[in-house]
PDB file of C-alpha atoms in Angstrom:
ATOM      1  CA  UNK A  24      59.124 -50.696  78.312  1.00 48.00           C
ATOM      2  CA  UNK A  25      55.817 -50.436  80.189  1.00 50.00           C
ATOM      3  CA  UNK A  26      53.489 -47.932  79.378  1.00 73.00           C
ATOM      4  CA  UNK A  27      54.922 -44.956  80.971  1.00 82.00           C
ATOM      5  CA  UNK A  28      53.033 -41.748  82.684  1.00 90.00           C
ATOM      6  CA  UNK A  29      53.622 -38.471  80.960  1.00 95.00           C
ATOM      7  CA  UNK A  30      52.720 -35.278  82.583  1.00 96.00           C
ATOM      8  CA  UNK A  31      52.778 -31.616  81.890  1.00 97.00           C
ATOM      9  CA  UNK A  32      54.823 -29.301  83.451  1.00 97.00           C
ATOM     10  CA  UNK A  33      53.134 -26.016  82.898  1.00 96.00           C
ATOM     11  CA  UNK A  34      55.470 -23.965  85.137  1.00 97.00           C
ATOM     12  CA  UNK A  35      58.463 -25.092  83.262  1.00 97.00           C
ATOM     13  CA  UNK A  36      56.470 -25.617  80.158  1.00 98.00           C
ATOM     14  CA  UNK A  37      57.509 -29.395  79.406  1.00 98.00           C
ATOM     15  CA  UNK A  38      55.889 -32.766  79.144  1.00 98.00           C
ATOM     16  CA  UNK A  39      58.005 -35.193  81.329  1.00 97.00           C
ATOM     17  CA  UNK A  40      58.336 -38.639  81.789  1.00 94.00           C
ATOM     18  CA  UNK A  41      60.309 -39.419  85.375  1.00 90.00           C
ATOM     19  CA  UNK A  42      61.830 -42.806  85.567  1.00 83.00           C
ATOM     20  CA  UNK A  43      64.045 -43.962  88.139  1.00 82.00           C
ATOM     21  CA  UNK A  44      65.290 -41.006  89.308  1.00 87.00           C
ATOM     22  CA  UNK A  45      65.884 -39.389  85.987  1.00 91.00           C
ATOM     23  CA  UNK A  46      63.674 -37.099  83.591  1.00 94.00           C
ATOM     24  CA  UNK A  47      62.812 -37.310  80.092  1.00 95.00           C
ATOM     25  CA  UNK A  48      61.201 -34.400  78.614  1.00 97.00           C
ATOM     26  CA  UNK A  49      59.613 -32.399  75.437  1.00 97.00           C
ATOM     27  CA  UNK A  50      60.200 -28.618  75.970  1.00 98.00           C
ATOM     28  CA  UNK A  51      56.757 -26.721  74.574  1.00 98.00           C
ATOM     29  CA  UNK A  52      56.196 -22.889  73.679  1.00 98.00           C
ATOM     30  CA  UNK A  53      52.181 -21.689  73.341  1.00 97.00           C
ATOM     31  CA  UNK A  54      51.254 -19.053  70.963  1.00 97.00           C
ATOM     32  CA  UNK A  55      47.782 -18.494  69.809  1.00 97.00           C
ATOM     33  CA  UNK A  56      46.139 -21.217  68.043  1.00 97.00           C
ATOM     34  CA  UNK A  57      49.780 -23.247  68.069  1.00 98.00           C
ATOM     35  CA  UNK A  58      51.931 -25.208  70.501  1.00 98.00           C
ATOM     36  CA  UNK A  59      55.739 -25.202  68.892  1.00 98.00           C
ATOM     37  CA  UNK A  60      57.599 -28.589  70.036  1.00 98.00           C
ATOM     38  CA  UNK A  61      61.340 -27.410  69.650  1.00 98.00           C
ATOM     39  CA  UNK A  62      63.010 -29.979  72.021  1.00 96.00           C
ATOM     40  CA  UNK A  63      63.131 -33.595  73.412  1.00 96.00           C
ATOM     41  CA  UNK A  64      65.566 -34.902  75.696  1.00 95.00           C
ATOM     42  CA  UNK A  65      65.745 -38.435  76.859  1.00 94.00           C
ATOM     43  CA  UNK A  66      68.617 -39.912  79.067  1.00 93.00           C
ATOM     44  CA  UNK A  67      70.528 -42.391  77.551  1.00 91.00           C
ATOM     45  CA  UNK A  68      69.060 -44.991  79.481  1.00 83.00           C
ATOM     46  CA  UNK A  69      66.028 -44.689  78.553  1.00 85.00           C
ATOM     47  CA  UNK A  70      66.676 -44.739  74.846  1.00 81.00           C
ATOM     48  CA  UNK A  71      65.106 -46.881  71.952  1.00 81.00           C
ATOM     49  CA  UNK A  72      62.534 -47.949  74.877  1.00 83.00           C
ATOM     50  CA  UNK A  73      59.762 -45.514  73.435  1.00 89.00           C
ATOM     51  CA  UNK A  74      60.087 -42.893  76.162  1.00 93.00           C
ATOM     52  CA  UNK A  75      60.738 -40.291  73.029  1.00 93.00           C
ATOM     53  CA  UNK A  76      57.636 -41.552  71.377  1.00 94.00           C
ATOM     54  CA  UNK A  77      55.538 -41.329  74.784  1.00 95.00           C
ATOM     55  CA  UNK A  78      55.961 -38.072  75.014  1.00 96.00           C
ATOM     56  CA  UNK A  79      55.453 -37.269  71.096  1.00 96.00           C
ATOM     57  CA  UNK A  80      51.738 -39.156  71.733  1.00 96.00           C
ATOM     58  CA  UNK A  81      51.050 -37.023  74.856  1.00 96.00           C
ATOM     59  CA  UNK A  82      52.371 -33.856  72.991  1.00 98.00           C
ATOM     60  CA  UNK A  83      50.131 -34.192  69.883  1.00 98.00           C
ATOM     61  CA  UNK A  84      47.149 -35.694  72.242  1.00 97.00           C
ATOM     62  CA  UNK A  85      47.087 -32.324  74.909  1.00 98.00           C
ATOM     63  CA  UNK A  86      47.957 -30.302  71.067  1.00 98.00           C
ATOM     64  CA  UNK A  87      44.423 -31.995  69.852  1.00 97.00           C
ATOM     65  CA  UNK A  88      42.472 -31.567  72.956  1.00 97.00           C
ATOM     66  CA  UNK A  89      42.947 -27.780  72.977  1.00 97.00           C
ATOM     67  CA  UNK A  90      42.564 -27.516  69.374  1.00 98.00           C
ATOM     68  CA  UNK A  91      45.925 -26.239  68.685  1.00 98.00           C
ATOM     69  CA  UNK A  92      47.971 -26.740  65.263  1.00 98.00           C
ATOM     70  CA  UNK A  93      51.416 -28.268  66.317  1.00 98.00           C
ATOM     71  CA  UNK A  94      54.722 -26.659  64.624  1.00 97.00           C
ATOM     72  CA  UNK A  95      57.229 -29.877  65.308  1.00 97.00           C
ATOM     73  CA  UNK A  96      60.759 -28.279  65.054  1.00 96.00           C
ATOM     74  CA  UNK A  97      62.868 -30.672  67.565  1.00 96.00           C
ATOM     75  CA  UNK A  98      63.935 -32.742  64.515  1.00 95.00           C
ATOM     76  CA  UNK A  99      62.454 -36.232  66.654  1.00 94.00           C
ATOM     77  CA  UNK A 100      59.316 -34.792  66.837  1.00 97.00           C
ATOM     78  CA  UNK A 101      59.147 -33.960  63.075  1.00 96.00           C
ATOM     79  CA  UNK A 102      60.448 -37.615  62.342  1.00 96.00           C
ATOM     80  CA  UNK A 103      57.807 -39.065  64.702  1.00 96.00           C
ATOM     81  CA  UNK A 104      55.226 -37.030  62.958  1.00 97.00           C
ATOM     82  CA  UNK A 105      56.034 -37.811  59.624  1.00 96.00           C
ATOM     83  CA  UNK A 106      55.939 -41.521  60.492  1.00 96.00           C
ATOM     84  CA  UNK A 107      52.122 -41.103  62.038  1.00 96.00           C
ATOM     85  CA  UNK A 108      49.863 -39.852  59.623  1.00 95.00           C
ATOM     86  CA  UNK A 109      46.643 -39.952  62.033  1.00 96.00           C
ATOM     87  CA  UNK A 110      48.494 -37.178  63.830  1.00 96.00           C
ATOM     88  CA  UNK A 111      49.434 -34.959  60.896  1.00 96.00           C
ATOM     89  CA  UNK A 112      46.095 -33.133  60.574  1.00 96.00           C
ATOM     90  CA  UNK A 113      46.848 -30.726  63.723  1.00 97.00           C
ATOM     91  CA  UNK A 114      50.045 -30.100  61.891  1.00 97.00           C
ATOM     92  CA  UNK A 115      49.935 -26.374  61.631  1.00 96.00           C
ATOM     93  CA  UNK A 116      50.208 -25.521  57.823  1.00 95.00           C
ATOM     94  CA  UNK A 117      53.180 -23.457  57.796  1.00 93.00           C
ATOM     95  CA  UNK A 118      55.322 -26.445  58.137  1.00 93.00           C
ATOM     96  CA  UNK A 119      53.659 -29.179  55.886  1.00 92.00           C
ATOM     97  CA  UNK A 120      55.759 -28.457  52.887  1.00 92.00           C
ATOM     98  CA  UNK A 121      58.930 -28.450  54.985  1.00 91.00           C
ATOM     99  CA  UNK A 122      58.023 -31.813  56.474  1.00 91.00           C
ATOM    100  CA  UNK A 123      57.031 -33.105  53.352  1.00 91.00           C
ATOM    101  CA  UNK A 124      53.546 -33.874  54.217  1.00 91.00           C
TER     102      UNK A 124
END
């Protein structure tokens, strides 16, 4: 798939990803100092054509940007993080061990 466009919904506090019609999205929660990524949902249309991973990018990008550690408990994003180690720095520390990083 094409690179897609990812924005951030603050009023419903998501990044999304609309594509024909339908929206992929990573649900967000901000508390001090973190951002806590506890869900992703992608239609099934749109799966295995990096949609999922588009968002994960965007997620830990805005995460870096505002200097914010990233808690990753939607179980994709802690799979996507574990398999990017440039990203893992602005993992907050609290859930290193847990990942295994």
């Amino acid at each position: 798939m094409a690179d897609v466009e990812v924005t951030n919904n603050t009023q419903a506090h998501r990044f999304e990803v609309n594509l024909d019609g339908e929206t992929a999205f990573a649900e967000y929660r901000l508390k001090p100092g973190q951002i806590i990524l506890p869900h992703t949902v992608v239609p099934p249309a749109f799966e295995g054509k990096g949609v999922a991973g588009a968002l994960a990018r965007h997620a830990f990008g805005y995460a870096r940007a505002e200097g914010l550690k990233v808690v990753p408990t939607c179980p994709f994003m802690s799979a996507w993080v574990k398999k990017h180690p440039e990203q893992q720095d602005i993992v907050d520390p609290s859930c290193r061990e847990t990942l295994g990083i």
